[in-house]
Amino acid sequence: MSKDTKYVICGGLAFTEDKDMKKLRDLAKEGWILENFKYLSYKLKKSQPEDVVYCVDYNDDKNDLDSYFEIFSDSDWKHVCSYDGFHFFKARTGTAPIYTDADTQTLKYQRMNIDVKKGTIYILIATIVAFILTFVMERIDINSNIYETIKLISYMITGSGVGMSIVLGICILLINKKSKIKDSK
């Protein structure tokens, strides 16, 4: 890693979106400017300090991204980067927020919630299949390294799937909670 690149761990956008955006703003004032976001970490590049605010929006519709980005640009928000439906924007401090009312914020969280639920369903299906495979394989007495390896992989998929389902379930609860909080404002 070079001295002009820094990686900052994301707190989880469903958990700490506001805190992360404030952290990115504070780092930009020190000259660390957001360049990219991947795998729950922000990649920052050393540059001139900037007095900017950051915002993240969720939109997984890939059909008309040019028009989508143009809407933000017309409101003085510059697209910085995107990853897996999350789009990061920055604007000068004092620029009108992207979300000015509870309805638009609620829509953002509802879109995010739908995709998280879909992901949870896929993981649950894979977990159930792996669990059934593991269950069946435990009852068959075959002494083979390949068989034991497949059984071990099946155990790992089952365990990982259960863990991921729990985490995604918590994400769904938090997204729903955020949506209701924004809705009540």
Coordinates of N, CA, C and O in Angstrom, one line a residue:
M1 N 0.9 -1.2 0.0 CA 0.0 0.0 0.0 C 0.9 1.2 0.0 O 1.8 1.4 0.8
S2 N 0.6 2.2 -0.9 CA 1.4 3.4 -1.0 C 1.0 4.4 0.1 O -0.1 4.3 0.7
K3 N 1.8 5.4 0.3 CA 1.6 6.4 1.4 C 0.4 7.3 1.0 O 0.0 8.1 1.8
D4 N 0.0 7.3 -0.3 CA -1.0 8.2 -0.7 C -2.4 7.4 -0.8 O -3.3 8.0 -1.4
T5 N -2.4 6.2 -0.3 CA -3.7 5.4 -0.3 C -3.9 4.9 1.1 O -3.0 4.5 1.8
K6 N -5.2 5.0 1.5 CA -5.6 4.6 2.8 C -6.9 3.8 2.7 O -7.8 4.2 1.9
Y7 N -7.1 2.8 3.4 CA -8.3 2.0 3.5 C -8.9 2.2 4.8 O -8.3 2.1 5.9
V8 N -10.3 2.4 4.8 CA -11.0 2.6 6.1 C -12.2 1.6 6.0 O -12.9 1.5 5.0
I9 N -12.3 0.9 7.1 CA -13.4 -0.1 7.2 C -14.7 0.5 7.3 O -14.9 1.5 8.1
C10 N -15.7 0.0 6.6 CA -17.1 0.5 6.6 C -17.7 -0.1 7.8 O -17.5 -1.3 8.1
G11 N -18.5 0.6 8.6 CA -19.2 0.1 9.7 C -20.4 -0.8 9.3 O -21.0 -1.4 10.2
G12 N -20.7 -0.8 8.1 CA -21.9 -1.6 7.6 C -23.0 -0.5 7.3 O -23.5 0.1 8.2
L13 N -23.3 -0.3 6.0 CA -24.2 0.8 5.6 C -25.6 0.6 6.3 O -26.2 1.6 6.5
A14 N -26.0 -0.6 6.6 CA -27.3 -0.7 7.2 C -27.2 -0.3 8.7 O -28.2 0.0 9.3
F15 N -26.0 -0.3 9.2 CA -25.8 0.0 10.7 C -25.3 1.4 10.9 O -25.8 2.1 11.8
T16 N -24.4 1.9 10.2 CA -23.7 3.1 10.5 C -23.5 4.1 9.3 O -22.5 4.8 9.2
E17 N -24.5 4.2 8.5 CA -24.4 5.0 7.3 C -24.0 6.5 7.7 O -23.1 7.0 7.1
D18 N -24.8 7.1 8.6 CA -24.6 8.5 8.9 C -23.2 8.7 9.5 O -22.5 9.6 9.2
K19 N -22.8 7.8 10.4 CA -21.4 7.8 11.0 C -20.3 7.7 10.0 O -19.3 8.4 10.0
D20 N -20.5 6.8 9.0 CA -19.5 6.6 8.0 C -19.4 7.8 7.1 O -18.3 8.3 6.7
M21 N -20.5 8.4 6.8 CA -20.5 9.6 5.9 C -19.8 10.8 6.6 O -19.1 11.6 6.0
K22 N -20.0 10.9 7.9 CA -19.3 11.9 8.7 C -17.8 11.7 8.8 O -17.0 12.6 8.7
K23 N -17.5 10.4 8.9 CA -16.1 10.0 9.0 C -15.4 10.4 7.7 O -14.3 10.9 7.6
L24 N -16.1 10.1 6.5 CA -15.5 10.4 5.2 C -15.4 11.9 5.1 O -14.4 12.4 4.5
R25 N -16.3 12.7 5.6 CA -16.2 14.1 5.5 C -15.0 14.6 6.3 O -14.3 15.5 5.8
D26 N -14.9 14.1 7.5 CA -13.7 14.5 8.4 C -12.4 14.2 7.7 O -11.4 15.0 7.7
L27 N -12.3 13.0 7.1 CA -11.1 12.6 6.4 C -10.8 13.5 5.2 O -9.7 13.8 4.9
A28 N -11.9 13.9 4.5 CA -11.7 14.8 3.3 C -11.1 16.1 3.7 O -10.3 16.7 3.0
K29 N -11.5 16.6 4.9 CA -10.9 17.8 5.4 C -9.4 17.7 5.7 O -8.7 18.7 5.7
E30 N -9.0 16.4 5.9 CA -7.6 16.2 6.2 C -6.8 15.8 4.8 O -5.6 15.6 4.8
G31 N -7.6 15.8 3.7 CA -7.0 15.5 2.4 C -7.1 14.1 2.0 O -6.5 13.7 1.0
W32 N -7.9 13.3 2.7 CA -8.1 11.9 2.3 C -9.5 11.8 1.6 O -10.5 11.9 2.3
I33 N -9.5 11.7 0.3 CA -10.7 11.8 -0.5 C -11.1 10.4 -1.0 O -10.3 9.6 -1.5
L34 N -12.4 10.2 -0.8 CA -13.0 8.9 -1.2 C -12.8 8.6 -2.7 O -13.1 9.5 -3.5
E35 N -12.2 7.5 -3.0 CA -12.0 7.1 -4.4 C -12.8 5.9 -4.8 O -13.3 5.9 -5.9
N36 N -13.0 5.0 -3.9 CA -13.7 3.7 -4.2 C -14.3 3.1 -3.0 O -13.8 3.4 -1.9
F37 N -15.2 2.2 -3.2 CA -15.8 1.4 -2.1 C -15.9 0.0 -2.6 O -16.5 -0.3 -3.7
K38 N -15.4 -1.0 -1.8 CA -15.5 -2.4 -2.2 C -15.3 -3.2 -1.0 O -14.5 -2.9 -0.1
Y39 N -16.1 -4.3 -0.9 CA -15.9 -5.3 0.2 C -15.9 -4.7 1.5 O -15.1 -5.0 2.4
L40 N -16.8 -3.7 1.8 CA -17.0 -3.1 3.1 C -15.8 -2.3 3.5 O -15.5 -2.2 4.7
S41 N -15.1 -1.7 2.6 CA -14.0 -0.8 2.9 C -13.9 0.4 1.9 O -14.3 0.2 0.7
Y42 N -13.6 1.5 2.4 CA -13.5 2.7 1.6 C -12.0 2.9 1.2 O -11.1 2.8 2.1
K43 N -11.7 3.1 0.0 CA -10.4 3.4 -0.5 C -10.3 4.9 -0.7 O -11.0 5.6 -1.4
L44 N -9.3 5.5 0.1 CA -9.1 7.0 0.0 C -7.8 7.3 -0.6 O -6.8 6.6 -0.4
K45 N -7.7 8.4 -1.3 CA -6.5 8.9 -1.9 C -6.1 10.2 -1.3 O -6.9 11.1 -1.0
K46 N -4.8 10.4 -1.0 CA -4.3 11.6 -0.5 C -4.4 12.7 -1.6 O -4.0 12.5 -2.7
S47 N -4.9 13.9 -1.2 CA -5.1 15.0 -2.1 C -5.2 16.2 -1.3 O -4.9 16.3 -0.1
Q48 N -5.6 17.3 -2.0 CA -5.9 18.6 -1.3 C -7.1 18.4 -0.4 O -8.1 17.8 -0.8
P49 N -7.0 19.0 0.8 CA -8.2 18.9 1.7 C -9.5 19.5 1.0 O -9.4 20.5 0.2
E50 N -10.6 18.9 1.2 CA -11.9 19.4 0.7 C -12.9 19.5 1.8 O -13.0 18.6 2.7
D51 N -13.7 20.5 1.7 CA -14.8 20.7 2.6 C -16.1 20.2 1.9 O -16.8 21.0 1.3
V52 N -16.3 18.9 2.0 CA -17.4 18.3 1.3 C -18.2 17.4 2.2 O -17.8 17.0 3.3
V53 N -19.4 17.1 1.8 CA -20.3 16.1 2.5 C -20.5 14.9 1.5 O -20.4 15.1 0.3
Y54 N -20.6 13.8 2.1 CA -20.8 12.5 1.3 C -22.2 12.0 1.6 O -22.8 12.2 2.7
C55 N -22.8 11.3 0.6 CA -24.1 10.7 0.8 C -24.0 9.4 0.0 O -23.3 9.3 -1.1
V56 N -24.7 8.4 0.5 CA -24.8 7.1 -0.3 C -26.3 6.9 -0.6 O -27.2 7.2 0.2
D57 N -26.5 6.4 -1.8 CA -27.9 6.0 -2.2 C -27.8 4.6 -2.7 O -26.8 4.1 -3.1
Y58 N -29.0 3.9 -2.6 CA -29.1 2.6 -3.0 C -30.0 2.5 -4.2 O -31.2 2.9 -4.1
N59 N -29.5 2.0 -5.3 CA -30.3 1.8 -6.5 C -29.7 0.7 -7.3 O -28.6 0.9 -7.9
D60 N -30.4 -0.5 -7.4 CA -29.8 -1.6 -8.1 C -30.3 -1.7 -9.6 O -30.0 -2.6 -10.3
D61 N -31.1 -0.7 -10.0 CA -31.6 -0.7 -11.4 C -30.5 -0.2 -12.3 O -30.1 1.0 -12.3
K62 N -29.9 -1.1 -13.1 CA -28.8 -0.8 -14.0 C -29.2 -0.3 -15.3 O -28.4 0.0 -16.2
N63 N -30.5 -0.2 -15.6 CA -31.0 0.1 -16.9 C -30.7 1.5 -17.4 O -30.3 1.8 -18.5
D64 N -30.8 2.5 -16.5 CA -30.7 3.9 -16.9 C -29.8 4.7 -15.9 O -30.3 5.7 -15.3
L65 N -28.6 4.2 -15.7 CA -27.7 4.8 -14.7 C -27.4 6.3 -15.1 O -27.2 7.1 -14.2
D66 N -27.2 6.5 -16.4 CA -26.9 7.9 -16.8 C -27.9 8.9 -16.3 O -27.6 10.0 -15.8
S67 N -29.2 8.6 -16.5 CA -30.3 9.5 -16.0 C -30.3 9.6 -14.5 O -30.5 10.7 -14.0
Y68 N -30.0 8.5 -13.9 CA -30.0 8.4 -12.4 C -28.9 9.4 -11.9 O -29.1 10.2 -11.0
F69 N -27.7 9.3 -12.5 CA -26.6 10.1 -12.0 C -26.8 11.6 -12.4 O -26.4 12.5 -11.7
E70 N -27.5 11.8 -13.5 CA -27.8 13.2 -13.9 C -28.7 13.9 -12.9 O -28.6 15.1 -12.7
I71 N -29.7 13.2 -12.4 CA -30.5 13.7 -11.3 C -29.7 14.3 -10.2 O -29.9 15.4 -9.7
F72 N -28.7 13.5 -9.8 CA -27.9 14.0 -8.7 C -27.0 15.1 -9.1 O -26.8 16.1 -8.3
S73 N -26.5 15.0 -10.3 CA -25.6 16.1 -10.8 C -26.4 17.4 -10.9 O -25.8 18.5 -10.6
D74 N -27.6 17.4 -11.3 CA -28.4 18.6 -11.4 C -28.6 19.2 -10.0 O -28.9 20.4 -9.9
S75 N -28.5 18.4 -9.0 CA -28.6 18.9 -7.6 C -27.2 19.2 -7.0 O -27.1 19.3 -5.7
D76 N -26.2 19.3 -7.8 CA -24.8 19.6 -7.4 C -24.2 18.5 -6.6 O -23.2 18.7 -5.8
W77 N -24.6 17.3 -6.8 CA -24.0 16.1 -6.2 C -23.2 15.4 -7.2 O -23.7 15.0 -8.3
K78 N -21.9 15.2 -7.0 CA -21.0 14.5 -7.9 C -20.9 13.0 -7.6 O -20.6 12.7 -6.4
H79 N -21.1 12.2 -8.6 CA -20.9 10.7 -8.4 C -19.4 10.4 -8.1 O -18.6 10.8 -8.9
V80 N -19.1 9.7 -7.1 CA -17.8 9.3 -6.8 C -17.5 7.9 -7.2 O -16.5 7.6 -7.9
C81 N -18.3 6.9 -6.7 CA -18.1 5.5 -7.1 C -19.4 4.7 -6.8 O -20.3 5.2 -6.1
S82 N -19.4 3.5 -7.3 CA -20.5 2.6 -7.1 C -20.0 1.2 -6.8 O -19.0 0.8 -7.3
Y83 N -20.8 0.5 -6.0 CA -20.5 -0.9 -5.8 C -21.8 -1.6 -5.4 O -22.5 -1.3 -4.4
D84 N -22.2 -2.6 -6.2 CA -23.3 -3.5 -5.9 C -24.5 -2.8 -5.5 O -25.2 -3.1 -4.5
G85 N -24.9 -1.8 -6.3 CA -26.2 -1.1 -6.0 C -26.0 0.1 -5.1 O -27.0 0.9 -5.0
F86 N -24.9 0.3 -4.4 CA -24.6 1.4 -3.6 C -23.9 2.5 -4.4 O -22.9 2.1 -5.0
H87 N -24.4 3.7 -4.4 CA -23.7 4.8 -5.1 C -23.4 5.9 -4.2 O -24.2 6.4 -3.4
F88 N -22.1 6.3 -4.3 CA -21.6 7.3 -3.4 C -21.5 8.6 -4.1 O -21.0 8.7 -5.2
F89 N -21.9 9.7 -3.4 CA -21.8 11.1 -4.0 C -21.2 12.0 -3.0 O -21.2 11.8 -1.8
K90 N -20.7 13.1 -3.6 CA -20.1 14.1 -2.7 C -20.6 15.5 -3.3 O -20.9 15.6 -4.4
A91 N -20.6 16.5 -2.3 CA -21.0 17.8 -2.7 C -20.4 18.8 -1.7 O -19.9 18.4 -0.6
R92 N -20.3 20.0 -2.1 CA -19.7 21.1 -1.2 C -20.6 21.2 0.0 O -21.8 21.0 0.0
T93 N -20.0 21.4 1.1 CA -20.7 21.6 2.4 C -21.7 22.8 2.1 O -21.4 23.8 1.5
G94 N -23.0 22.5 2.6 CA -24.0 23.5 2.4 C -25.0 23.2 1.2 O -26.0 23.8 1.1
T95 N -24.6 22.2 0.4 CA -25.4 21.8 -0.7 C -26.7 21.1 -0.1 O -26.6 20.4 0.9
A96 N -27.8 21.3 -0.7 CA -29.1 20.7 -0.2 C -28.9 19.2 -0.2 O -28.4 18.6 -1.1
P97 N -29.4 18.6 0.9 CA -29.2 17.1 1.0 C -30.0 16.4 -0.1 O -31.0 16.9 -0.6
I98 N -29.5 15.2 -0.4 CA -30.2 14.4 -1.4 C -31.6 14.1 -0.9 O -32.6 14.1 -1.7
Y99 N -31.7 13.7 0.3 CA -33.0 13.3 0.9 C -33.5 14.4 1.8 O -32.9 14.7 2.8
T100 N -34.5 15.1 1.4 CA -35.0 16.2 2.1 C -36.3 15.9 2.9 O -36.8 16.7 3.7
D101 N -36.9 14.7 2.6 CA -38.1 14.4 3.4 C -38.1 12.9 3.7 O -37.3 12.1 3.2
A102 N -39.0 12.6 4.6 CA -39.0 11.2 5.1 C -39.5 10.2 4.0 O -39.0 9.1 4.0
D103 N -40.3 10.7 3.1 CA -40.8 9.7 2.1 C -39.7 9.2 1.2 O -39.6 8.0 0.9
T104 N -38.8 10.1 0.7 CA -37.7 9.7 -0.2 C -36.7 8.8 0.6 O -36.2 7.9 0.0
Q105 N -36.5 9.1 1.9 CA -35.6 8.3 2.7 C -36.2 6.9 2.9 O -35.5 5.9 2.8
T106 N -37.5 6.9 3.1 CA -38.2 5.6 3.3 C -38.1 4.8 2.0 O -37.9 3.5 2.1
L107 N -38.3 5.4 0.9 CA -38.1 4.6 -0.4 C -36.7 4.0 -0.6 O -36.6 2.9 -1.0
K108 N -35.7 4.8 -0.2 CA -34.3 4.3 -0.2 C -34.2 3.0 0.6 O -33.7 2.0 0.1
Y109 N -34.7 3.0 1.8 CA -34.6 1.9 2.7 C -35.5 0.7 2.2 O -35.1 -0.5 2.4
Q110 N -36.6 1.0 1.6 CA -37.5 0.0 1.1 C -36.8 -0.8 0.0 O -36.9 -2.0 -0.1
R111 N -36.1 0.0 -0.9 CA -35.4 -0.7 -2.1 C -34.3 -1.6 -1.5 O -34.1 -2.7 -2.0
M112 N -33.6 -1.0 -0.5 CA -32.5 -1.8 0.1 C -33.0 -3.1 0.7 O -32.5 -4.1 0.6
N113 N -34.1 -2.9 1.4 CA -34.7 -4.0 2.2 C -35.2 -5.2 1.3 O -35.0 -6.3 1.6
I114 N -35.7 -4.8 0.1 CA -36.2 -5.9 -0.8 C -35.0 -6.7 -1.3 O -35.0 -7.9 -1.3
D115 N -33.8 -6.1 -1.6 CA -32.7 -6.8 -2.1 C -32.0 -7.6 -1.0 O -31.6 -8.8 -1.2
V116 N -32.0 -7.1 0.2 CA -31.5 -7.9 1.4 C -32.4 -9.1 1.6 O -31.9 -10.2 1.9
K117 N -33.7 -8.9 1.5 CA -34.6 -10.1 1.7 C -34.3 -11.1 0.6 O -34.3 -12.3 0.9
K118 N -34.2 -10.7 -0.6 CA -33.9 -11.7 -1.7 C -32.6 -12.4 -1.4 O -32.6 -13.7 -1.5
G119 N -31.6 -11.7 -1.0 CA -30.3 -12.4 -0.7 C -30.4 -13.3 0.5 O -29.9 -14.4 0.5
T120 N -31.2 -13.0 1.5 CA -31.5 -13.9 2.6 C -32.2 -15.1 2.2 O -31.8 -16.2 2.6
I121 N -33.1 -15.0 1.3 CA -33.9 -16.2 0.8 C -32.9 -17.1 0.0 O -32.9 -18.3 0.3
Y122 N -32.1 -16.6 -0.8 CA -31.1 -17.4 -1.6 C -30.2 -18.1 -0.6 O -29.9 -19.3 -0.8
I123 N -29.7 -17.4 0.4 CA -28.8 -18.0 1.3 C -29.5 -19.1 2.1 O -28.9 -20.2 2.4
L124 N -30.7 -18.8 2.6 CA -31.5 -19.8 3.3 C -31.7 -21.1 2.5 O -31.6 -22.2 3.0
I125 N -32.0 -20.9 1.2 CA -32.2 -22.1 0.3 C -30.9 -22.9 0.2 O -30.9 -24.1 0.4
A126 N -29.8 -22.2 0.0 CA -28.5 -22.9 -0.1 C -28.2 -23.6 1.2 O -27.6 -24.7 1.3
T127 N -28.5 -23.0 2.3 CA -28.2 -23.5 3.7 C -29.1 -24.8 3.9 O -28.6 -25.8 4.4
I128 N -30.3 -24.7 3.5 CA -31.2 -25.9 3.7 C -30.7 -27.1 2.8 O -30.7 -28.2 3.3
V129 N -30.4 -26.8 1.6 CA -29.8 -27.8 0.7 C -28.6 -28.4 1.3 O -28.4 -29.7 1.3
A130 N -27.7 -27.6 1.7 CA -26.4 -28.1 2.4 C -26.7 -28.9 3.6 O -26.1 -29.9 3.9
F131 N -27.7 -28.4 4.4 CA -28.0 -29.1 5.6 C -28.6 -30.5 5.3 O -28.2 -31.5 5.9
I132 N -29.5 -30.6 4.3 CA -30.0 -31.9 3.9 C -28.9 -32.8 3.4 O -28.8 -34.0 3.7
L133 N -28.0 -32.2 2.6 CA -26.9 -33.0 2.0 C -26.0 -33.5 3.2 O -25.6 -34.7 3.2
T134 N -25.8 -32.7 4.1 CA -24.9 -33.1 5.3 C -25.7 -34.2 6.1 O -25.0 -35.2 6.5
F135 N -26.9 -34.0 6.3 CA -27.7 -35.0 7.0 C -27.7 -36.4 6.3 O -27.4 -37.4 7.0
V136 N -27.9 -36.4 5.0 CA -27.8 -37.6 4.3 C -26.4 -38.2 4.3 O -26.3 -39.4 4.5
M137 N -25.4 -37.4 4.1 CA -24.1 -37.9 4.1 C -23.6 -38.5 5.4 O -22.8 -39.4 5.4
E138 N -24.1 -38.0 6.5 CA -23.8 -38.5 7.8 C -24.3 -39.9 8.0 O -23.8 -40.7 8.8
R139 N -25.4 -40.3 7.3 CA -25.9 -41.6 7.4 C -25.3 -42.6 6.5 O -25.6 -43.8 6.5
I140 N -24.5 -42.2 5.5 CA -23.9 -43.1 4.6 C -22.5 -43.4 5.1 O -21.7 -42.4 5.4
D141 N -22.1 -44.6 5.2 CA -20.8 -45.0 5.7 C -19.8 -45.3 4.5 O -19.8 -46.4 4.0
I142 N -19.2 -44.2 4.0 CA -18.2 -44.4 2.9 C -16.9 -43.8 3.5 O -16.8 -42.7 4.0
N143 N -15.8 -44.6 3.3 CA -14.5 -44.2 3.8 C -13.7 -43.8 2.6 O -13.0 -44.6 2.0
S144 N -13.8 -42.5 2.3 CA -13.1 -41.9 1.1 C -12.7 -40.5 1.5 O -13.5 -39.7 2.0
N145 N -11.5 -40.1 1.0 CA -11.1 -38.7 1.3 C -11.9 -37.7 0.5 O -12.2 -36.6 1.1
I146 N -12.3 -38.0 -0.7 CA -13.2 -37.1 -1.5 C -14.5 -37.0 -0.8 O -15.0 -35.9 -0.6
Y147 N -15.1 -38.1 -0.3 CA -16.4 -38.1 0.4 C -16.3 -37.2 1.6 O -17.1 -36.4 1.9
E148 N -15.2 -37.4 2.4 CA -15.0 -36.6 3.6 C -14.8 -35.1 3.3 O -15.3 -34.3 4.1
T149 N -14.2 -34.8 2.3 CA -14.0 -33.4 1.9 C -15.3 -32.8 1.5 O -15.6 -31.7 1.9
I150 N -16.1 -33.5 0.7 CA -17.4 -33.0 0.3 C -18.3 -32.8 1.6 O -19.0 -31.8 1.7
K151 N -18.2 -33.7 2.5 CA -19.0 -33.6 3.7 C -18.5 -32.4 4.5 O -19.3 -31.6 5.1
L152 N -17.2 -32.2 4.6 CA -16.7 -31.0 5.3 C -17.1 -29.7 4.7 O -17.5 -28.7 5.3
I153 N -17.1 -29.6 3.3 CA -17.6 -28.4 2.6 C -19.0 -28.2 2.9 O -19.5 -27.1 3.1
S154 N -19.8 -29.3 2.9 CA -21.2 -29.2 3.2 C -21.5 -28.6 4.6 O -22.3 -27.8 4.8
Y155 N -20.7 -29.1 5.6 CA -20.7 -28.5 7.0 C -20.4 -27.0 7.0 O -21.1 -26.2 7.6
M156 N -19.4 -26.7 6.2 CA -19.0 -25.3 6.2 C -20.0 -24.4 5.5 O -20.3 -23.3 6.0
I157 N -20.6 -24.9 4.5 CA -21.7 -24.1 3.8 C -22.9 -24.0 4.8 O -23.5 -22.9 4.9
T158 N -23.3 -25.0 5.5 CA -24.4 -25.0 6.4 C -24.1 -24.0 7.5 O -24.9 -23.1 7.8
G159 N -22.9 -24.1 8.1 CA -22.6 -23.1 9.2 C -22.5 -21.7 8.7 O -23.1 -20.8 9.4
S160 N -21.9 -21.5 7.6 CA -21.8 -20.1 7.0 C -23.2 -19.6 6.7 O -23.5 -18.4 6.9
G161 N -24.0 -20.4 6.1 CA -25.3 -20.0 5.7 C -26.2 -19.6 6.9 O -26.9 -18.6 6.9
V162 N -26.1 -20.4 8.0 CA -26.8 -20.0 9.2 C -26.3 -18.7 9.7 O -27.1 -17.8 10.1
G163 N -25.0 -18.5 9.8 CA -24.4 -17.2 10.3 C -24.8 -16.0 9.4 O -25.2 -15.0 9.9
M164 N -24.7 -16.2 8.1 CA -25.1 -15.2 7.1 C -26.6 -14.8 7.2 O -27.0 -13.7 7.2
S165 N -27.4 -15.9 7.4 CA -28.9 -15.6 7.5 C -29.2 -14.8 8.8 O -30.0 -13.9 8.8
I166 N -28.5 -15.1 9.9 CA -28.6 -14.3 11.1 C -28.2 -12.8 10.9 O -29.0 -11.9 11.2
V167 N -27.1 -12.6 10.3 CA -26.6 -11.3 10.0 C -27.5 -10.5 9.1 O -27.9 -9.4 9.3
L168 N -28.0 -11.2 8.0 CA -28.9 -10.5 7.1 C -30.3 -10.3 7.8 O -30.9 -9.3 7.5
G169 N -30.7 -11.2 8.6 CA -31.9 -10.9 9.4 C -31.8 -9.7 10.3 O -32.7 -8.9 10.3
I170 N -30.6 -9.5 10.9 CA -30.4 -8.3 11.7 C -30.4 -7.1 10.8 O -31.0 -6.0 11.2
C171 N -29.8 -7.2 9.6 CA -29.8 -6.1 8.7 C -31.2 -5.7 8.3 O -31.6 -4.5 8.2
I172 N -32.0 -6.7 8.0 CA -33.4 -6.4 7.7 C -34.1 -5.7 8.8 O -34.9 -4.7 8.6
L173 N -33.9 -6.1 10.0 CA -34.6 -5.5 11.2 C -34.1 -4.0 11.3 O -34.9 -3.1 11.5
L174 N -32.8 -3.8 11.1 CA -32.2 -2.4 11.2 C -32.7 -1.5 10.1 O -33.1 -0.4 10.3
I175 N -32.8 -2.1 8.9 CA -33.3 -1.3 7.7 C -34.8 -0.9 8.0 O -35.2 0.2 7.7
N176 N -35.6 -1.9 8.5 CA -37.0 -1.6 8.8 C -37.1 -0.6 9.8 O -37.9 0.3 9.8
K177 N -36.2 -0.7 10.8 CA -36.2 0.3 11.9 C -35.9 1.7 11.4 O -36.6 2.7 11.7
K178 N -34.8 1.8 10.6 CA -34.5 3.1 10.0 C -35.6 3.6 9.1 O -35.9 4.8 9.2
S179 N -36.3 2.8 8.4 CA -37.4 3.2 7.5 C -38.5 3.8 8.4 O -39.1 4.8 8.0
K180 N -38.8 3.1 9.5 CA -39.9 3.6 10.4 C -39.5 4.9 11.1 O -40.3 5.8 11.2
I181 N -38.2 5.0 11.5 CA -37.8 6.2 12.1 C -37.9 7.4 11.1 O -38.4 8.5 11.4
K182 N -37.4 7.2 9.9 CA -37.5 8.2 8.9 C -38.9 8.6 8.5 O -39.3 9.7 8.3
D183 N -39.8 7.5 8.6 CA -41.2 7.7 8.2 C -41.9 8.5 9.3 O -42.8 9.3 9.0
S184 N -41.5 8.4 10.5 CA -42.2 9.1 11.6 C -41.7 10.6 11.8 O -42.3 11.3 12.5
K185 N -40.7 11.0 11.0 CA -40.2 12.4 11.1 C -41.0 13.3 10.4 O -41.7 13.1 9.4

